[in-house]
PDB file of C-alpha atoms in Angstrom:
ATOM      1  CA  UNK A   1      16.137   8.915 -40.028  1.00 43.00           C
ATOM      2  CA  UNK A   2      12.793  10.700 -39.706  1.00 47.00           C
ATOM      3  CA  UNK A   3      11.202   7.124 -38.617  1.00 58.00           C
ATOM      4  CA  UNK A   4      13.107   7.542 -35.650  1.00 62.00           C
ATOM      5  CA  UNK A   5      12.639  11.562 -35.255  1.00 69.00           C
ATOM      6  CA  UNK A   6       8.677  11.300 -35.118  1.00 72.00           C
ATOM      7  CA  UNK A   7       8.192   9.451 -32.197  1.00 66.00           C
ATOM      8  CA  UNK A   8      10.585  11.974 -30.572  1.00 68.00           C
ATOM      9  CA  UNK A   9       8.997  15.061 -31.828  1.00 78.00           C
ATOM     10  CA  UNK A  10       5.617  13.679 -30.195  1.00 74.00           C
ATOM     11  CA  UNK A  11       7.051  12.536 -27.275  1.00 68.00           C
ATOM     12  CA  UNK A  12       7.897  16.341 -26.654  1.00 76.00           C
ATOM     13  CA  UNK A  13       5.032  17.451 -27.286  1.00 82.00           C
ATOM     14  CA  UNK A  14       3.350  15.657 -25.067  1.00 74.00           C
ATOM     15  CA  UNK A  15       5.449  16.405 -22.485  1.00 74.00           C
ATOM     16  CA  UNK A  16       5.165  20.380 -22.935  1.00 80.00           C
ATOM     17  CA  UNK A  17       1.129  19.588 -23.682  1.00 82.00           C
ATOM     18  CA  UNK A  18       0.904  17.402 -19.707  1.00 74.00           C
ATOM     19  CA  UNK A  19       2.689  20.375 -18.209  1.00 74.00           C
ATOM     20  CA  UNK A  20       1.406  23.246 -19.691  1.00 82.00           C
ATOM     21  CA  UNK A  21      -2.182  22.221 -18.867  1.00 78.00           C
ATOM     22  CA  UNK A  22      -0.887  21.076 -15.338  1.00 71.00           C
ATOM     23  CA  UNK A  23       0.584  24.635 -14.925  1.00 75.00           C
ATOM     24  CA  UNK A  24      -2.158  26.347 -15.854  1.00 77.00           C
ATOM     25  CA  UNK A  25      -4.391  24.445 -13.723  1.00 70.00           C
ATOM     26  CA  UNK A  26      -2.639  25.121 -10.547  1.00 70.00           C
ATOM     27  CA  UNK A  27      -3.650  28.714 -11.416  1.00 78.00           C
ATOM     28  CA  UNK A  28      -7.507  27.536 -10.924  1.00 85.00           C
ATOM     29  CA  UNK A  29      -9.313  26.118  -8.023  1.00 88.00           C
ATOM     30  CA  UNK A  30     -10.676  22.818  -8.026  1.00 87.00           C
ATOM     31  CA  UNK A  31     -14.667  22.903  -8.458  1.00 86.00           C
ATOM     32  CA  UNK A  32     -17.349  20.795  -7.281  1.00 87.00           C
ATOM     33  CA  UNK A  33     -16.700  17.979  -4.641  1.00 89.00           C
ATOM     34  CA  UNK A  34     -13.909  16.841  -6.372  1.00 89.00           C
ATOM     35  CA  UNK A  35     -15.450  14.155  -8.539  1.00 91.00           C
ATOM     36  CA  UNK A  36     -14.049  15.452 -12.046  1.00 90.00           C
ATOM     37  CA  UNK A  37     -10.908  14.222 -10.730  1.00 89.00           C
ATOM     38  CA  UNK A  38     -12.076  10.894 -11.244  1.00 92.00           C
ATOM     39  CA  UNK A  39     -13.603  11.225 -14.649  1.00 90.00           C
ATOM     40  CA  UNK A  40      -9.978   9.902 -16.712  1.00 86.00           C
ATOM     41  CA  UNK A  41     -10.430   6.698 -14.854  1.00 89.00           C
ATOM     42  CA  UNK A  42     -13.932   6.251 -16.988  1.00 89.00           C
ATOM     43  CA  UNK A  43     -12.155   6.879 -20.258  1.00 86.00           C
ATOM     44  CA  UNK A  44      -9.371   4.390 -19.358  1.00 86.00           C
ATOM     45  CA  UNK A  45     -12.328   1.669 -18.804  1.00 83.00           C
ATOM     46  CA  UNK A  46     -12.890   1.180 -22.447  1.00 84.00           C
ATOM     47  CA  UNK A  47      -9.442  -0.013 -22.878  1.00 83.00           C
ATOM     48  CA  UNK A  48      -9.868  -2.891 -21.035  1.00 81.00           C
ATOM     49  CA  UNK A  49     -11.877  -4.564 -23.972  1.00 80.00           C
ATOM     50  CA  UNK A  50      -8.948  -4.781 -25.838  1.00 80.00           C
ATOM     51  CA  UNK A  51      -7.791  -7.490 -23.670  1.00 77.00           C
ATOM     52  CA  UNK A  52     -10.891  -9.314 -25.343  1.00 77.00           C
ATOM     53  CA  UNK A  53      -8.601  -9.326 -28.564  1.00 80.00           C
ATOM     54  CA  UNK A  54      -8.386 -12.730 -29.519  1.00 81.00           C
ATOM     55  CA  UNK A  55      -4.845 -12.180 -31.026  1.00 81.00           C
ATOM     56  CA  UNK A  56      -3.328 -11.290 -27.976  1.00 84.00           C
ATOM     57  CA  UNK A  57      -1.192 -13.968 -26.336  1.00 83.00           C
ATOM     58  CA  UNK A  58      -0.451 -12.342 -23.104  1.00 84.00           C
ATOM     59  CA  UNK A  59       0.516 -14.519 -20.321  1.00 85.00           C
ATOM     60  CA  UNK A  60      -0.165 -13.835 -16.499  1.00 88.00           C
ATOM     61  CA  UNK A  61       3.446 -13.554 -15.978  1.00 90.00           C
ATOM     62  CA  UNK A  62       3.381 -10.292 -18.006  1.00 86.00           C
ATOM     63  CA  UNK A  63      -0.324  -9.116 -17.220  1.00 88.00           C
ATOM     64  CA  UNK A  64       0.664  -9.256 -13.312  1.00 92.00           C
ATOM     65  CA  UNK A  65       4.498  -7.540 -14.370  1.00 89.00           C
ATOM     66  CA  UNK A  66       2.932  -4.707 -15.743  1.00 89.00           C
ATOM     67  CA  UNK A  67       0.307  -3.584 -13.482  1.00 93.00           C
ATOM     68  CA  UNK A  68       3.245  -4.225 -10.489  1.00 93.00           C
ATOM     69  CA  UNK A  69       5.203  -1.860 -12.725  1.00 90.00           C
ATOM     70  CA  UNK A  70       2.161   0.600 -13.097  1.00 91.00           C
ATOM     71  CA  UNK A  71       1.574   0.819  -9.670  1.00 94.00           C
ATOM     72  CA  UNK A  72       5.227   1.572  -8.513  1.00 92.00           C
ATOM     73  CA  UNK A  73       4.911   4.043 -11.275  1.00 88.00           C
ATOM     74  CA  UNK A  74       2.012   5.605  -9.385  1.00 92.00           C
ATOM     75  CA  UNK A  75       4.308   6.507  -6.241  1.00 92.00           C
ATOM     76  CA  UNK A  76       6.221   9.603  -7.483  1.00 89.00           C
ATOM     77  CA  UNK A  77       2.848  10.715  -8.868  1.00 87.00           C
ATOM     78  CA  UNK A  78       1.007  10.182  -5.358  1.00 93.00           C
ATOM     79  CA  UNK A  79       3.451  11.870  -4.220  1.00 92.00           C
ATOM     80  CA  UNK A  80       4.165  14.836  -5.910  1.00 89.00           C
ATOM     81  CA  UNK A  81       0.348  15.482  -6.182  1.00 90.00           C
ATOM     82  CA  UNK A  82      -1.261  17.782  -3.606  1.00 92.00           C
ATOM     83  CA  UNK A  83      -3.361  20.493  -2.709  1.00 92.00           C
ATOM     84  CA  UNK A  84      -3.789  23.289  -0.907  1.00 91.00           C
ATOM     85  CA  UNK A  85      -6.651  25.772   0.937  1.00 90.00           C
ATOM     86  CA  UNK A  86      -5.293  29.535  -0.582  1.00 88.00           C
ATOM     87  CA  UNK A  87      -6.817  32.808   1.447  1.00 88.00           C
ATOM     88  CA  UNK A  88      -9.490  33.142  -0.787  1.00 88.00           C
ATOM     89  CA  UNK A  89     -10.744  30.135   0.493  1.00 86.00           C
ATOM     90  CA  UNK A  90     -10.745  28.269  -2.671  1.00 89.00           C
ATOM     91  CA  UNK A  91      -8.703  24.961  -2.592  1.00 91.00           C
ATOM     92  CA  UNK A  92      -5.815  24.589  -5.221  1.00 90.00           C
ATOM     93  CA  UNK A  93      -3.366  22.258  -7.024  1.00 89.00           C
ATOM     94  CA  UNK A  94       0.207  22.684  -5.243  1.00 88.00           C
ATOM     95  CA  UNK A  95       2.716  23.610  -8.125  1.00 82.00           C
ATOM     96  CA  UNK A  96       5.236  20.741  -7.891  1.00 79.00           C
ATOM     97  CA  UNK A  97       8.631  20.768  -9.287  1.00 80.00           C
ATOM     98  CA  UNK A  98       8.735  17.261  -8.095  1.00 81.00           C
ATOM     99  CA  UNK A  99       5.661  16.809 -10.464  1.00 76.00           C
ATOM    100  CA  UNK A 100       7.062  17.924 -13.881  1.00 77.00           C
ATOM    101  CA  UNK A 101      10.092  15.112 -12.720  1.00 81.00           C
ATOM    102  CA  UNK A 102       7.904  12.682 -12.118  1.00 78.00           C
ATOM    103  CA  UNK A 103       5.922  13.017 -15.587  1.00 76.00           C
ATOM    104  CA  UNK A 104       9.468  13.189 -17.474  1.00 79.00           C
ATOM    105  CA  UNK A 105      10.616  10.431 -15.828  1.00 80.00           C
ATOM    106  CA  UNK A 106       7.529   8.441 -16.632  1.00 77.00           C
ATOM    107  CA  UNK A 107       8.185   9.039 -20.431  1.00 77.00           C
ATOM    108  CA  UNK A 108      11.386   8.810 -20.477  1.00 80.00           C
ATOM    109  CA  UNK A 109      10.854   4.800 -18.986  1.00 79.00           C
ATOM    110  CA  UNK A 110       8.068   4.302 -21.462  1.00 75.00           C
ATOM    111  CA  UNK A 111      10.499   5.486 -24.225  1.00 76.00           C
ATOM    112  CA  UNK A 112      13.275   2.910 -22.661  1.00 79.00           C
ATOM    113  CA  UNK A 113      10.573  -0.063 -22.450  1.00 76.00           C
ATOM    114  CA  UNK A 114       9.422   0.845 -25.854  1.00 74.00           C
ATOM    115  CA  UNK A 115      13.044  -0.074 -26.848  1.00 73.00           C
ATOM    116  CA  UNK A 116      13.840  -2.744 -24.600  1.00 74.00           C
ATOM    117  CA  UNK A 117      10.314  -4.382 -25.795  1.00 74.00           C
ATOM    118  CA  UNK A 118      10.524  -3.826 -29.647  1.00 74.00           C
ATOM    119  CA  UNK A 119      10.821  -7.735 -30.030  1.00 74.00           C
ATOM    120  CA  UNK A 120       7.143  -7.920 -29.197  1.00 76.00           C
ATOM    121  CA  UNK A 121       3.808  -7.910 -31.328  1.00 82.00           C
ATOM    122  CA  UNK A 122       3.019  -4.082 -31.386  1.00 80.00           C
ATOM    123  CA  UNK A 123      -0.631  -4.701 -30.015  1.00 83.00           C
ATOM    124  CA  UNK A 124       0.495  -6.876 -27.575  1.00 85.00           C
ATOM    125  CA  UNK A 125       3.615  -4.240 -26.436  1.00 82.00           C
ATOM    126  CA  UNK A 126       0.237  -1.692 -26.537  1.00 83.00           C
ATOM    127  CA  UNK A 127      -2.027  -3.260 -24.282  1.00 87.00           C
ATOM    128  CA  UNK A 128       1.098  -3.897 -21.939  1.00 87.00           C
ATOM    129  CA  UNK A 129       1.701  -0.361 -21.992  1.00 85.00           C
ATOM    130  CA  UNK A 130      -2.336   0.494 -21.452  1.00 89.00           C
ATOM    131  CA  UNK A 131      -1.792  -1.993 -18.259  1.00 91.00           C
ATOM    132  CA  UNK A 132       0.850  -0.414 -16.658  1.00 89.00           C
ATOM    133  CA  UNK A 133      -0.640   3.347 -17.689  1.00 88.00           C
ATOM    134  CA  UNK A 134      -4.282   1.577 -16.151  1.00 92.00           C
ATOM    135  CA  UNK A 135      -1.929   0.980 -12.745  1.00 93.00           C
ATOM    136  CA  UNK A 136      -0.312   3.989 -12.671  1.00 89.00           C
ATOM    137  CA  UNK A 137      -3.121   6.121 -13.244  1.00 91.00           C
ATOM    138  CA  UNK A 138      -6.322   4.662 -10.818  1.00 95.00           C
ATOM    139  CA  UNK A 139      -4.444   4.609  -8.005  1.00 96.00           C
ATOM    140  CA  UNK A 140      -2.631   8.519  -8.790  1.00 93.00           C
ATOM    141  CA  UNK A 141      -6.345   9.484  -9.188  1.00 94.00           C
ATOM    142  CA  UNK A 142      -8.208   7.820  -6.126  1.00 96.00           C
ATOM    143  CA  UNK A 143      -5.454   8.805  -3.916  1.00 97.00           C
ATOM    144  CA  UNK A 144      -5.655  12.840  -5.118  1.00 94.00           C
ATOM    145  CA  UNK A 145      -9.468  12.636  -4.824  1.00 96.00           C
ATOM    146  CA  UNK A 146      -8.966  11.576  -1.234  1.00 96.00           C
ATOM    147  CA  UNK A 147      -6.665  13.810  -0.815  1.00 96.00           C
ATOM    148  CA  UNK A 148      -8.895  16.289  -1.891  1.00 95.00           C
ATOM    149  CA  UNK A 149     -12.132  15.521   0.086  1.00 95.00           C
ATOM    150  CA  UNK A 150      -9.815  15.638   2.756  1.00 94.00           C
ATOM    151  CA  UNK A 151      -9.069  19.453   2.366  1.00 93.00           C
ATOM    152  CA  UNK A 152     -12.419  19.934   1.482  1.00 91.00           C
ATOM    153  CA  UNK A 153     -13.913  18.193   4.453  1.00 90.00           C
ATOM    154  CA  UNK A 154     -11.424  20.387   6.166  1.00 87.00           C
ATOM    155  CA  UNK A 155     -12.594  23.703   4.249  1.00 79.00           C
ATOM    156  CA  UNK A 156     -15.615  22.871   5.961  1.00 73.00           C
ATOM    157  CA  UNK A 157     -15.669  22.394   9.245  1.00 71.00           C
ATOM    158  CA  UNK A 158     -13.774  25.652   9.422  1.00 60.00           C
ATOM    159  CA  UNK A 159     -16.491  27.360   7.953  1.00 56.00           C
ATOM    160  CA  UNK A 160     -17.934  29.787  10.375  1.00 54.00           C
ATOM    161  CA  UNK A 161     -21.772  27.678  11.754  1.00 50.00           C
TER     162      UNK A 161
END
């Protein structure tokens, strides 16, 4: 019984943990030219050694499956990610029902493929689920810093010259 109530317990609180630091930083402006957005997509580069592993026995077939997964993953994220240029003239996160959806939803499939996968070797099933977190995750990040410099370019050419 508590085997099965762990995972549970931290899936929770890593839910609450995602949005409670997303809520509090729509209550802050973004600083700089945006390029801390990108810094997560640096950490997630030293996971790719593990596909080095010489124990792994991935095939293509479920390499290519779970970055196509990943990135169809990425759309409600895209999506529900914005921001927007407040009166003080500070540019903000949008706060995003649609967000907090998206990031439960994304768990609760993990937590579903975790089951549905249980068959496999556990650091093959991990480095499948790095793959499709890896294609969810670059392109979520890219597109908000564009979306960012966007405002920002914005934000400045209605500076007054």
């Amino acid at each position: 019984m508590q085997s099965t109530a762990f995972p549970v317990i931290l899936v929770i609180v890593i839910i609450a943990l995602v949005l409670w630091r997303r809520m509090r930083a729509a209550a802050k402006p973004v600083k700089g030219s945006g390029y801390r957005l990108l810094l997560p997509l640096l950490f997630l580069g030293f996971g790719i050694f593990g596909l080095l592993n010489p124990e792994l026995h991935l095939t293509v077939k479920e390499v290519t499956l779970s970055l196509l997964f990943g990135l169809i993953l990425s759309v409600p994220m895209i999506m529900t990610t914005n921001y927007e240029l407040r009166e003080d003239g500070q540019i903000y996160p949008k706060k995003s029902k649609a967000f907090i959806f998206a990031v439960v939803g994304l768990i609760v499939i993990r937590l579903a493929l975790r089951s549905y996968l249980s068959g496999l070797d556990p650091a093959e099933l991990g480095m499948l689920f790095y793959l499709i977190a890896v294609a969810y995750v670059v392109p979520w990040r890219i597109v908000s810093f564009v979306k960012y410099r966007k405002l920002l370019a914005q934000q400045g050419s209605a500076l007054p010259q």
